[in-house]
Amino acid sequence: MLWIPATLAAAAVQTARNAMQSNLPAALGTLGATQVRFVYGWPFAAAFLALLAFVGGNDLPTPTTAFLAYTIGGALAQIGGTALLLAAMRARSFSIATALSKTEALQVAIFGMLLLGEHMTLMRGVAVALATIGVVLLTVRIGGAAIAGDAKTALCGIASGGLFALASVGFRGAILELGDHAYYLRAPTALTWTLGVQTLLLGAWMAVFDRSALVGSLKLWRQSLLAGVLGACASELWFLGFSLTAAANVRTLALVEVLFAQGVSRRMFGHRPNPRELIGTALLVAGVALLIATTAR
């Protein structure tokens, strides 16, 4: 059951990272701010892995062809999911795009069964559905626009959730491919390779197509460094969760990040929840509680 505190801690740290990173898009652009989490996170992930190997006196897991396939696939899916989410946000409202992307929890359960053979019980399926509906109610602002806005935006949002789901399943698959090594070595090994691939791919893209943002992220190293450290910490915890249980369990429990973000918004901007948000919170909490109860059996 260590995956539960690991996932909760990951959601909390990621919320802090998002808050720290919120001012970077204005200076670097969206792609530049996204790239920061990889460029500045990878050295810390690699150093942490080396420290674990040194302190424990253990050999690091040896990457296999299947491991590399899962890792590269997951890395590409995460980058693609981010791009589609940003496209949906530009075309529609932030809240609607976010809600559509949070269908990831439902989709990761499906992809986990298809690609990894991870069984999903009826009660866990109900838990995932409840939590997802709760998040949709929490994030969608009813009034000006509804989820069923235009089809293109809806498809972008849902597709982004699908790619994020594939990324989670890919990361879980990569960890499983590392064999009988301890989970605390398999998880950081997979993360270090993943961040390395993402740093290389995004760095090369920006060097060719957006060099100013790449240079800017290096100039703003003080602001970027803390965001990178927090991002690496959150990712270590996410991957630890993936090493201990099905990706669907981790990504469903991870929906509590929405509650953390709501809490930050409340403290910073004095936002008070309306009845719809209270219902959404209740459904999310109920879904998470049911997930934990069924997993603990």
PDB file of C-alpha atoms in Angstrom:
ATOM      1  CA  MET A   1       0.000   0.000   0.000  1.00  0.00           C
ATOM      2  CA  LEU A   2       3.034   2.303  -0.192  1.00  0.00           C
ATOM      3  CA  TRP A   3       1.688   3.484  -3.568  1.00  0.00           C
ATOM      4  CA  ILE A   4      -1.021   5.471  -1.748  1.00  0.00           C
ATOM      5  CA  PRO A   5       1.225   7.871   0.238  1.00  0.00           C
ATOM      6  CA  ALA A   6       3.617   8.014  -2.725  1.00  0.00           C
ATOM      7  CA  THR A   7       0.823   9.116  -5.077  1.00  0.00           C
ATOM      8  CA  LEU A   8      -0.633  11.626  -2.607  1.00  0.00           C
ATOM      9  CA  ALA A   9       2.807  13.119  -2.034  1.00  0.00           C
ATOM     10  CA  ALA A  10       3.393  13.255  -5.803  1.00  0.00           C
ATOM     11  CA  ALA A  11       0.134  15.151  -6.329  1.00  0.00           C
ATOM     12  CA  ALA A  12       1.039  17.634  -3.575  1.00  0.00           C
ATOM     13  CA  VAL A  13       4.564  18.225  -4.901  1.00  0.00           C
ATOM     14  CA  GLN A  14       3.265  18.580  -8.464  1.00  0.00           C
ATOM     15  CA  THR A  15       0.777  21.212  -7.296  1.00  0.00           C
ATOM     16  CA  ALA A  16       3.664  23.124  -5.715  1.00  0.00           C
ATOM     17  CA  ARG A  17       5.691  22.756  -8.908  1.00  0.00           C
ATOM     18  CA  ASN A  18       2.825  24.081 -11.021  1.00  0.00           C
ATOM     19  CA  ALA A  19       2.547  27.096  -8.715  1.00  0.00           C
ATOM     20  CA  MET A  20       6.295  27.739  -8.967  1.00  0.00           C
ATOM     21  CA  GLN A  21       6.202  27.304 -12.748  1.00  0.00           C
ATOM     22  CA  SER A  22       3.115  29.443 -13.325  1.00  0.00           C
ATOM     23  CA  ASN A  23       5.123  32.586 -14.132  1.00  0.00           C
ATOM     24  CA  LEU A  24       7.517  30.899 -16.583  1.00  0.00           C
ATOM     25  CA  PRO A  25       5.190  30.720 -19.650  1.00  0.00           C
ATOM     26  CA  ALA A  26       5.014  34.524 -19.770  1.00  0.00           C
ATOM     27  CA  ALA A  27       8.809  34.710 -20.076  1.00  0.00           C
ATOM     28  CA  LEU A  28       9.597  31.540 -22.018  1.00  0.00           C
ATOM     29  CA  GLY A  29       6.405  30.607 -23.814  1.00  0.00           C
ATOM     30  CA  THR A  30       4.485  27.415 -23.201  1.00  0.00           C
ATOM     31  CA  LEU A  31       7.004  25.092 -24.831  1.00  0.00           C
ATOM     32  CA  GLY A  32       9.938  26.701 -23.068  1.00  0.00           C
ATOM     33  CA  ALA A  33       8.238  26.409 -19.689  1.00  0.00           C
ATOM     34  CA  THR A  34       7.383  22.769 -20.393  1.00  0.00           C
ATOM     35  CA  GLN A  35      10.938  21.962 -21.374  1.00  0.00           C
ATOM     36  CA  VAL A  36      12.219  23.284 -18.035  1.00  0.00           C
ATOM     37  CA  ARG A  37      10.816  20.296 -16.147  1.00  0.00           C
ATOM     38  CA  PHE A  38      12.886  17.933 -18.302  1.00  0.00           C
ATOM     39  CA  VAL A  39      16.153  19.844 -18.667  1.00  0.00           C
ATOM     40  CA  TYR A  40      16.406  20.793 -15.005  1.00  0.00           C
ATOM     41  CA  GLY A  41      14.779  17.643 -13.673  1.00  0.00           C
ATOM     42  CA  TRP A  42      16.935  15.063 -15.474  1.00  0.00           C
ATOM     43  CA  PRO A  43      20.245  15.804 -13.629  1.00  0.00           C
ATOM     44  CA  PHE A  44      18.547  15.387 -10.255  1.00  0.00           C
ATOM     45  CA  ALA A  45      16.871  12.151 -11.329  1.00  0.00           C
ATOM     46  CA  ALA A  46      20.211  10.786 -12.573  1.00  0.00           C
ATOM     47  CA  ALA A  47      22.014  11.880  -9.399  1.00  0.00           C
ATOM     48  CA  PHE A  48      19.355  10.279  -7.195  1.00  0.00           C
ATOM     49  CA  LEU A  49      19.632   7.008  -9.110  1.00  0.00           C
ATOM     50  CA  ALA A  50      23.433   7.029  -8.791  1.00  0.00           C
ATOM     51  CA  LEU A  51      23.120   7.708  -5.059  1.00  0.00           C
ATOM     52  CA  LEU A  52      20.726   4.799  -4.589  1.00  0.00           C
ATOM     53  CA  ALA A  53      23.069   2.468  -6.432  1.00  0.00           C
ATOM     54  CA  PHE A  54      26.093   3.670  -4.435  1.00  0.00           C
ATOM     55  CA  VAL A  55      24.453   3.534  -0.987  1.00  0.00           C
ATOM     56  CA  GLY A  56      22.768   0.190  -1.619  1.00  0.00           C
ATOM     57  CA  GLY A  57      25.751  -1.326  -3.379  1.00  0.00           C
ATOM     58  CA  ASN A  58      23.431  -2.673  -6.068  1.00  0.00           C
ATOM     59  CA  ASP A  59      23.901  -2.956  -9.802  1.00  0.00           C
ATOM     60  CA  LEU A  60      21.470  -0.868 -11.781  1.00  0.00           C
ATOM     61  CA  PRO A  61      18.848  -2.655 -13.877  1.00  0.00           C
ATOM     62  CA  THR A  62      19.952  -3.334 -17.434  1.00  0.00           C
ATOM     63  CA  PRO A  63      17.640  -1.778 -20.067  1.00  0.00           C
ATOM     64  CA  THR A  64      16.104  -4.219 -22.532  1.00  0.00           C
ATOM     65  CA  THR A  65      14.670  -3.572 -25.983  1.00  0.00           C
ATOM     66  CA  ALA A  66      11.136  -3.759 -24.593  1.00  0.00           C
ATOM     67  CA  PHE A  67      12.096  -1.338 -21.795  1.00  0.00           C
ATOM     68  CA  LEU A  68      13.394   1.186 -24.319  1.00  0.00           C
ATOM     69  CA  ALA A  69      10.263   0.801 -26.444  1.00  0.00           C
ATOM     70  CA  TYR A  70       7.976   1.459 -23.467  1.00  0.00           C
ATOM     71  CA  THR A  71      10.149   4.365 -22.299  1.00  0.00           C
ATOM     72  CA  ILE A  72      10.359   6.116 -25.658  1.00  0.00           C
ATOM     73  CA  GLY A  73       6.664   5.487 -26.311  1.00  0.00           C
ATOM     74  CA  GLY A  74       5.702   6.891 -22.917  1.00  0.00           C
ATOM     75  CA  ALA A  75       7.973   9.913 -23.330  1.00  0.00           C
ATOM     76  CA  LEU A  76       6.537  10.733 -26.755  1.00  0.00           C
ATOM     77  CA  ALA A  77       2.957  10.203 -25.563  1.00  0.00           C
ATOM     78  CA  GLN A  78       3.488  12.607 -22.649  1.00  0.00           C
ATOM     79  CA  ILE A  79       4.879  15.300 -24.939  1.00  0.00           C
ATOM     80  CA  GLY A  80       2.040  14.748 -27.426  1.00  0.00           C
ATOM     81  CA  GLY A  81      -0.568  14.860 -24.662  1.00  0.00           C
ATOM     82  CA  THR A  82       0.815  18.178 -23.453  1.00  0.00           C
ATOM     83  CA  ALA A  83       0.707  19.622 -26.977  1.00  0.00           C
ATOM     84  CA  LEU A  84      -2.921  18.551 -27.523  1.00  0.00           C
ATOM     85  CA  LEU A  85      -3.944  19.864 -24.104  1.00  0.00           C
ATOM     86  CA  LEU A  86      -2.419  23.256 -24.904  1.00  0.00           C
ATOM     87  CA  ALA A  87      -4.188  23.256 -28.280  1.00  0.00           C
ATOM     88  CA  ALA A  88      -7.516  22.568 -26.570  1.00  0.00           C
ATOM     89  CA  MET A  89      -6.854  25.328 -24.038  1.00  0.00           C
ATOM     90  CA  ARG A  90      -6.108  27.848 -26.770  1.00  0.00           C
ATOM     91  CA  ALA A  91      -9.308  26.972 -28.634  1.00  0.00           C
ATOM     92  CA  ARG A  92     -11.544  26.715 -25.596  1.00  0.00           C
ATOM     93  CA  SER A  93     -11.489  27.515 -21.898  1.00  0.00           C
ATOM     94  CA  PHE A  94      -8.801  26.239 -19.543  1.00  0.00           C
ATOM     95  CA  SER A  95     -11.334  24.491 -17.297  1.00  0.00           C
ATOM     96  CA  ILE A  96     -13.071  22.578 -20.101  1.00  0.00           C
ATOM     97  CA  ALA A  97      -9.785  21.449 -21.644  1.00  0.00           C
ATOM     98  CA  THR A  98      -8.559  20.302 -18.231  1.00  0.00           C
ATOM     99  CA  ALA A  99     -11.764  18.392 -17.521  1.00  0.00           C
ATOM    100  CA  LEU A 100     -11.597  16.587 -20.862  1.00  0.00           C
ATOM    101  CA  SER A 101      -7.945  15.661 -20.306  1.00  0.00           C
ATOM    102  CA  LYS A 102      -8.844  14.174 -16.919  1.00  0.00           C
ATOM    103  CA  THR A 103     -10.647  11.369 -18.735  1.00  0.00           C
ATOM    104  CA  GLU A 104      -7.107   9.963 -18.573  1.00  0.00           C
ATOM    105  CA  ALA A 105      -8.106   7.984 -15.475  1.00  0.00           C
ATOM    106  CA  LEU A 106     -10.770   6.084 -17.411  1.00  0.00           C
ATOM    107  CA  GLN A 107      -8.585   5.614 -20.460  1.00  0.00           C
ATOM    108  CA  VAL A 108      -5.561   4.391 -18.524  1.00  0.00           C
ATOM    109  CA  ALA A 109      -7.690   1.587 -17.077  1.00  0.00           C
ATOM    110  CA  ILE A 110      -8.605   0.493 -20.618  1.00  0.00           C
ATOM    111  CA  PHE A 111      -5.068   0.765 -21.998  1.00  0.00           C
ATOM    112  CA  GLY A 112      -3.685  -1.007 -18.946  1.00  0.00           C
ATOM    113  CA  MET A 113      -5.917  -3.981 -19.648  1.00  0.00           C
ATOM    114  CA  LEU A 114      -5.164  -4.019 -23.380  1.00  0.00           C
ATOM    115  CA  LEU A 115      -1.408  -3.464 -23.264  1.00  0.00           C
ATOM    116  CA  LEU A 116      -0.326  -4.876 -19.901  1.00  0.00           C
ATOM    117  CA  GLY A 117      -3.122  -7.298 -19.095  1.00  0.00           C
ATOM    118  CA  GLU A 118      -3.913  -5.518 -15.812  1.00  0.00           C
ATOM    119  CA  HIS A 119      -7.334  -6.648 -14.605  1.00  0.00           C
ATOM    120  CA  MET A 120      -9.882  -4.032 -13.525  1.00  0.00           C
ATOM    121  CA  THR A 121     -12.635  -5.193 -11.171  1.00  0.00           C
ATOM    122  CA  LEU A 122     -16.156  -3.806 -11.354  1.00  0.00           C
ATOM    123  CA  MET A 123     -15.793  -1.864  -8.095  1.00  0.00           C
ATOM    124  CA  ARG A 124     -12.512  -0.320  -9.192  1.00  0.00           C
ATOM    125  CA  GLY A 125     -14.172   0.660 -12.448  1.00  0.00           C
ATOM    126  CA  VAL A 126     -16.960   2.355 -10.494  1.00  0.00           C
ATOM    127  CA  ALA A 127     -14.345   4.149  -8.377  1.00  0.00           C
ATOM    128  CA  VAL A 128     -12.561   5.450 -11.482  1.00  0.00           C
ATOM    129  CA  ALA A 129     -15.860   6.620 -13.012  1.00  0.00           C
ATOM    130  CA  LEU A 130     -16.975   8.423  -9.816  1.00  0.00           C
ATOM    131  CA  ALA A 131     -13.660  10.202  -9.420  1.00  0.00           C
ATOM    132  CA  THR A 132     -13.594  11.253 -13.083  1.00  0.00           C
ATOM    133  CA  ILE A 133     -17.139  12.653 -12.973  1.00  0.00           C
ATOM    134  CA  GLY A 134     -16.217  14.512  -9.787  1.00  0.00           C
ATOM    135  CA  VAL A 135     -13.217  16.118 -11.476  1.00  0.00           C
ATOM    136  CA  VAL A 136     -15.315  17.148 -14.474  1.00  0.00           C
ATOM    137  CA  LEU A 137     -17.796  18.886 -12.155  1.00  0.00           C
ATOM    138  CA  LEU A 138     -14.959  20.583 -10.299  1.00  0.00           C
ATOM    139  CA  THR A 139     -13.148  21.891 -13.365  1.00  0.00           C
ATOM    140  CA  VAL A 140     -15.863  22.785 -15.878  1.00  0.00           C
ATOM    141  CA  ARG A 141     -17.341  26.246 -15.493  1.00  0.00           C
ATOM    142  CA  ILE A 142     -20.976  26.043 -16.515  1.00  0.00           C
ATOM    143  CA  GLY A 143     -22.377  29.174 -18.107  1.00  0.00           C
ATOM    144  CA  GLY A 144     -20.618  30.414 -21.189  1.00  0.00           C
ATOM    145  CA  ALA A 145     -19.649  27.064 -22.660  1.00  0.00           C
ATOM    146  CA  ALA A 146     -20.346  23.429 -22.226  1.00  0.00           C
ATOM    147  CA  ILE A 147     -18.119  20.418 -22.705  1.00  0.00           C
ATOM    148  CA  ALA A 148     -19.824  19.534 -25.943  1.00  0.00           C
ATOM    149  CA  GLY A 149     -18.635  22.804 -27.489  1.00  0.00           C
ATOM    150  CA  ASP A 150     -17.051  22.216 -30.857  1.00  0.00           C
ATOM    151  CA  ALA A 151     -16.035  18.709 -31.826  1.00  0.00           C
ATOM    152  CA  LYS A 152     -12.428  19.577 -32.660  1.00  0.00           C
ATOM    153  CA  THR A 153     -11.719  21.011 -29.216  1.00  0.00           C
ATOM    154  CA  ALA A 154     -13.464  18.112 -27.496  1.00  0.00           C
ATOM    155  CA  LEU A 155     -11.423  15.616 -29.503  1.00  0.00           C
ATOM    156  CA  CYS A 156      -8.189  17.438 -28.638  1.00  0.00           C
ATOM    157  CA  GLY A 157      -9.011  17.361 -24.936  1.00  0.00           C
ATOM    158  CA  ILE A 158     -10.026  13.711 -24.896  1.00  0.00           C
ATOM    159  CA  ALA A 159      -7.072  12.736 -27.095  1.00  0.00           C
ATOM    160  CA  SER A 160      -4.705  14.504 -24.715  1.00  0.00           C
ATOM    161  CA  GLY A 161      -6.146  12.388 -21.895  1.00  0.00           C
ATOM    162  CA  GLY A 162      -5.627   9.309 -24.052  1.00  0.00           C
ATOM    163  CA  LEU A 163      -1.975  10.156 -24.690  1.00  0.00           C
ATOM    164  CA  PHE A 164      -1.386  10.871 -21.006  1.00  0.00           C
ATOM    165  CA  ALA A 165      -2.964   7.488 -20.286  1.00  0.00           C
ATOM    166  CA  LEU A 166      -0.668   5.804 -22.800  1.00  0.00           C
ATOM    167  CA  ALA A 167       2.282   7.584 -21.180  1.00  0.00           C
ATOM    168  CA  SER A 168       1.350   6.226 -17.746  1.00  0.00           C
ATOM    169  CA  VAL A 169       0.917   2.710 -19.129  1.00  0.00           C
ATOM    170  CA  GLY A 170       4.217   3.054 -20.985  1.00  0.00           C
ATOM    171  CA  PHE A 171       6.038   4.073 -17.807  1.00  0.00           C
ATOM    172  CA  ARG A 172       4.458   1.196 -15.899  1.00  0.00           C
ATOM    173  CA  GLY A 173       5.409  -1.215 -18.688  1.00  0.00           C
ATOM    174  CA  ALA A 174       9.007   0.059 -18.692  1.00  0.00           C
ATOM    175  CA  ILE A 175       9.287  -0.506 -14.941  1.00  0.00           C
ATOM    176  CA  LEU A 176       7.895  -4.034 -15.228  1.00  0.00           C
ATOM    177  CA  GLU A 177      10.432  -4.832 -17.964  1.00  0.00           C
ATOM    178  CA  LEU A 178      13.312  -4.265 -15.542  1.00  0.00           C
ATOM    179  CA  GLY A 179      12.761  -7.683 -14.022  1.00  0.00           C
ATOM    180  CA  ASP A 180      13.419  -8.704 -10.439  1.00  0.00           C
ATOM    181  CA  HIS A 181      15.302  -5.639  -9.252  1.00  0.00           C
ATOM    182  CA  ALA A 182      13.923  -3.799  -6.214  1.00  0.00           C
ATOM    183  CA  TYR A 183      11.082  -1.410  -6.968  1.00  0.00           C
ATOM    184  CA  TYR A 184      13.083   1.507  -5.562  1.00  0.00           C
ATOM    185  CA  LEU A 185      15.729   0.905  -8.258  1.00  0.00           C
ATOM    186  CA  ARG A 186      13.384   0.139 -11.147  1.00  0.00           C
ATOM    187  CA  ALA A 187      11.325   3.307 -10.696  1.00  0.00           C
ATOM    188  CA  PRO A 188      14.197   5.852 -10.738  1.00  0.00           C
ATOM    189  CA  THR A 189      15.907   3.942 -13.557  1.00  0.00           C
ATOM    190  CA  ALA A 190      12.815   4.270 -15.745  1.00  0.00           C
ATOM    191  CA  LEU A 191      12.407   7.927 -14.790  1.00  0.00           C
ATOM    192  CA  THR A 192      16.021   8.816 -15.567  1.00  0.00           C
ATOM    193  CA  TRP A 193      15.777   7.261 -19.034  1.00  0.00           C
ATOM    194  CA  THR A 194      12.398   8.925 -19.651  1.00  0.00           C
ATOM    195  CA  LEU A 195      13.587  12.414 -18.705  1.00  0.00           C
ATOM    196  CA  GLY A 196      16.733  11.881 -20.764  1.00  0.00           C
ATOM    197  CA  VAL A 197      14.685  11.029 -23.856  1.00  0.00           C
ATOM    198  CA  GLN A 198      12.357  13.998 -23.315  1.00  0.00           C
ATOM    199  CA  THR A 199      15.248  16.403 -22.722  1.00  0.00           C
ATOM    200  CA  LEU A 200      16.939  15.235 -25.915  1.00  0.00           C
ATOM    201  CA  LEU A 201      13.797  15.391 -28.062  1.00  0.00           C
ATOM    202  CA  LEU A 202      12.457  18.732 -26.836  1.00  0.00           C
ATOM    203  CA  GLY A 203      15.927  20.265 -26.678  1.00  0.00           C
ATOM    204  CA  ALA A 204      16.612  19.315 -30.294  1.00  0.00           C
ATOM    205  CA  TRP A 205      13.213  20.617 -31.415  1.00  0.00           C
ATOM    206  CA  MET A 206      13.692  23.947 -29.650  1.00  0.00           C
ATOM    207  CA  ALA A 207      17.268  24.311 -30.899  1.00  0.00           C
ATOM    208  CA  VAL A 208      15.892  24.201 -34.441  1.00  0.00           C
ATOM    209  CA  PHE A 209      12.465  25.860 -34.163  1.00  0.00           C
ATOM    210  CA  ASP A 210      12.439  27.936 -30.948  1.00  0.00           C
ATOM    211  CA  ARG A 211      16.003  28.777 -30.037  1.00  0.00           C
ATOM    212  CA  SER A 212      15.073  31.969 -28.167  1.00  0.00           C
ATOM    213  CA  ALA A 213      12.951  30.020 -25.680  1.00  0.00           C
ATOM    214  CA  LEU A 214      15.754  27.491 -25.199  1.00  0.00           C
ATOM    215  CA  VAL A 215      18.281  30.247 -24.500  1.00  0.00           C
ATOM    216  CA  GLY A 216      15.763  31.991 -22.239  1.00  0.00           C
ATOM    217  CA  SER A 217      15.266  28.874 -20.112  1.00  0.00           C
ATOM    218  CA  LEU A 218      19.030  28.741 -19.561  1.00  0.00           C
ATOM    219  CA  LYS A 219      19.154  32.418 -18.605  1.00  0.00           C
ATOM    220  CA  LEU A 220      16.315  32.016 -16.096  1.00  0.00           C
ATOM    221  CA  TRP A 221      18.096  29.134 -14.427  1.00  0.00           C
ATOM    222  CA  ARG A 222      17.340  30.264 -10.877  1.00  0.00           C
ATOM    223  CA  GLN A 223      13.564  30.200 -11.402  1.00  0.00           C
ATOM    224  CA  SER A 224      13.761  27.124 -13.602  1.00  0.00           C
ATOM    225  CA  LEU A 225      15.979  25.172 -11.209  1.00  0.00           C
ATOM    226  CA  LEU A 226      13.446  25.017  -8.387  1.00  0.00           C
ATOM    227  CA  ALA A 227      10.658  24.031 -10.781  1.00  0.00           C
ATOM    228  CA  GLY A 228      12.930  21.308 -12.157  1.00  0.00           C
ATOM    229  CA  VAL A 229      13.786  19.991  -8.688  1.00  0.00           C
ATOM    230  CA  LEU A 230      10.125  19.864  -7.656  1.00  0.00           C
ATOM    231  CA  GLY A 231       9.234  18.248 -10.976  1.00  0.00           C
ATOM    232  CA  ALA A 232      11.895  15.577 -10.484  1.00  0.00           C
ATOM    233  CA  CYS A 233      10.652  14.889  -6.944  1.00  0.00           C
ATOM    234  CA  ALA A 234       7.053  14.569  -8.128  1.00  0.00           C
ATOM    235  CA  SER A 235       8.094  12.291 -10.985  1.00  0.00           C
ATOM    236  CA  GLU A 236      10.115  10.058  -8.653  1.00  0.00           C
ATOM    237  CA  LEU A 237       6.993   9.591  -6.552  1.00  0.00           C
ATOM    238  CA  TRP A 238       4.760   8.964  -9.598  1.00  0.00           C
ATOM    239  CA  PHE A 239       7.130   6.296 -10.870  1.00  0.00           C
ATOM    240  CA  LEU A 240       7.381   4.775  -7.408  1.00  0.00           C
ATOM    241  CA  GLY A 241       3.606   4.412  -7.486  1.00  0.00           C
ATOM    242  CA  PHE A 242       3.761   2.840 -10.960  1.00  0.00           C
ATOM    243  CA  SER A 243       6.301   0.317  -9.671  1.00  0.00           C
ATOM    244  CA  LEU A 244       3.945  -0.837  -6.912  1.00  0.00           C
ATOM    245  CA  THR A 245       0.475  -0.998  -8.476  1.00  0.00           C
ATOM    246  CA  ALA A 246      -1.478  -0.685 -11.726  1.00  0.00           C
ATOM    247  CA  ALA A 247      -1.233   2.644 -13.535  1.00  0.00           C
ATOM    248  CA  ALA A 248      -5.034   3.025 -13.310  1.00  0.00           C
ATOM    249  CA  ASN A 249      -4.872   3.030  -9.505  1.00  0.00           C
ATOM    250  CA  VAL A 250      -2.154   5.680  -9.444  1.00  0.00           C
ATOM    251  CA  ARG A 251      -3.800   7.974 -11.985  1.00  0.00           C
ATOM    252  CA  THR A 252      -7.206   7.718 -10.317  1.00  0.00           C
ATOM    253  CA  LEU A 253      -5.837   8.599  -6.890  1.00  0.00           C
ATOM    254  CA  ALA A 254      -3.811  11.349  -8.590  1.00  0.00           C
ATOM    255  CA  LEU A 255      -7.073  13.162  -9.322  1.00  0.00           C
ATOM    256  CA  VAL A 256      -6.850  14.539  -5.767  1.00  0.00           C
ATOM    257  CA  GLU A 257      -4.419  17.010  -7.332  1.00  0.00           C
ATOM    258  CA  VAL A 258      -7.530  18.889  -8.435  1.00  0.00           C
ATOM    259  CA  LEU A 259      -8.537  19.243  -4.787  1.00  0.00           C
ATOM    260  CA  PHE A 260      -5.074  20.510  -3.902  1.00  0.00           C
ATOM    261  CA  ALA A 261      -5.276  23.061  -6.722  1.00  0.00           C
ATOM    262  CA  GLN A 262      -8.719  24.145  -5.512  1.00  0.00           C
ATOM    263  CA  GLY A 263      -7.262  24.657  -2.040  1.00  0.00           C
ATOM    264  CA  VAL A 264      -4.432  26.790  -3.411  1.00  0.00           C
ATOM    265  CA  SER A 265      -6.926  28.843  -5.421  1.00  0.00           C
ATOM    266  CA  ARG A 266      -9.078  29.321  -2.338  1.00  0.00           C
ATOM    267  CA  ARG A 267      -6.194  30.566  -0.227  1.00  0.00           C
ATOM    268  CA  MET A 268      -4.665  32.788  -2.899  1.00  0.00           C
ATOM    269  CA  PHE A 269      -7.813  34.212  -4.481  1.00  0.00           C
ATOM    270  CA  GLY A 270     -10.511  33.689  -1.846  1.00  0.00           C
ATOM    271  CA  HIS A 271     -12.545  31.421  -4.133  1.00  0.00           C
ATOM    272  CA  ARG A 272     -15.600  29.884  -2.456  1.00  0.00           C
ATOM    273  CA  PRO A 273     -17.012  26.593  -3.776  1.00  0.00           C
ATOM    274  CA  ASN A 274     -20.492  26.589  -5.320  1.00  0.00           C
ATOM    275  CA  PRO A 275     -22.960  23.671  -5.011  1.00  0.00           C
ATOM    276  CA  ARG A 276     -21.703  22.035  -8.228  1.00  0.00           C
ATOM    277  CA  GLU A 277     -18.144  22.078  -6.941  1.00  0.00           C
ATOM    278  CA  LEU A 278     -19.245  20.631  -3.610  1.00  0.00           C
ATOM    279  CA  ILE A 279     -20.968  17.745  -5.433  1.00  0.00           C
ATOM    280  CA  GLY A 280     -17.861  17.254  -7.561  1.00  0.00           C
ATOM    281  CA  THR A 281     -15.686  17.154  -4.451  1.00  0.00           C
ATOM    282  CA  ALA A 282     -17.975  14.587  -2.820  1.00  0.00           C
ATOM    283  CA  LEU A 283     -17.899  12.332  -5.909  1.00  0.00           C
ATOM    284  CA  LEU A 284     -14.116  12.618  -6.211  1.00  0.00           C
ATOM    285  CA  VAL A 285     -13.602  11.774  -2.543  1.00  0.00           C
ATOM    286  CA  ALA A 286     -16.074   8.886  -2.798  1.00  0.00           C
ATOM    287  CA  GLY A 287     -14.303   7.493  -5.863  1.00  0.00           C
ATOM    288  CA  VAL A 288     -10.884   7.726  -4.229  1.00  0.00           C
ATOM    289  CA  ALA A 289     -12.159   6.171  -1.000  1.00  0.00           C
ATOM    290  CA  LEU A 290     -13.741   3.277  -2.929  1.00  0.00           C
ATOM    291  CA  LEU A 291     -10.535   2.762  -4.899  1.00  0.00           C
ATOM    292  CA  ILE A 292      -8.437   2.555  -1.734  1.00  0.00           C
ATOM    293  CA  ALA A 293     -10.946   0.271  -0.034  1.00  0.00           C
ATOM    294  CA  THR A 294     -11.059  -2.186  -2.957  1.00  0.00           C
ATOM    295  CA  THR A 295      -7.287  -2.123  -3.430  1.00  0.00           C
ATOM    296  CA  ALA A 296      -6.625  -2.776   0.269  1.00  0.00           C
ATOM    297  CA  ARG A 297      -8.546  -6.068   0.192  1.00  0.00           C
TER     298      ARG A 297
END
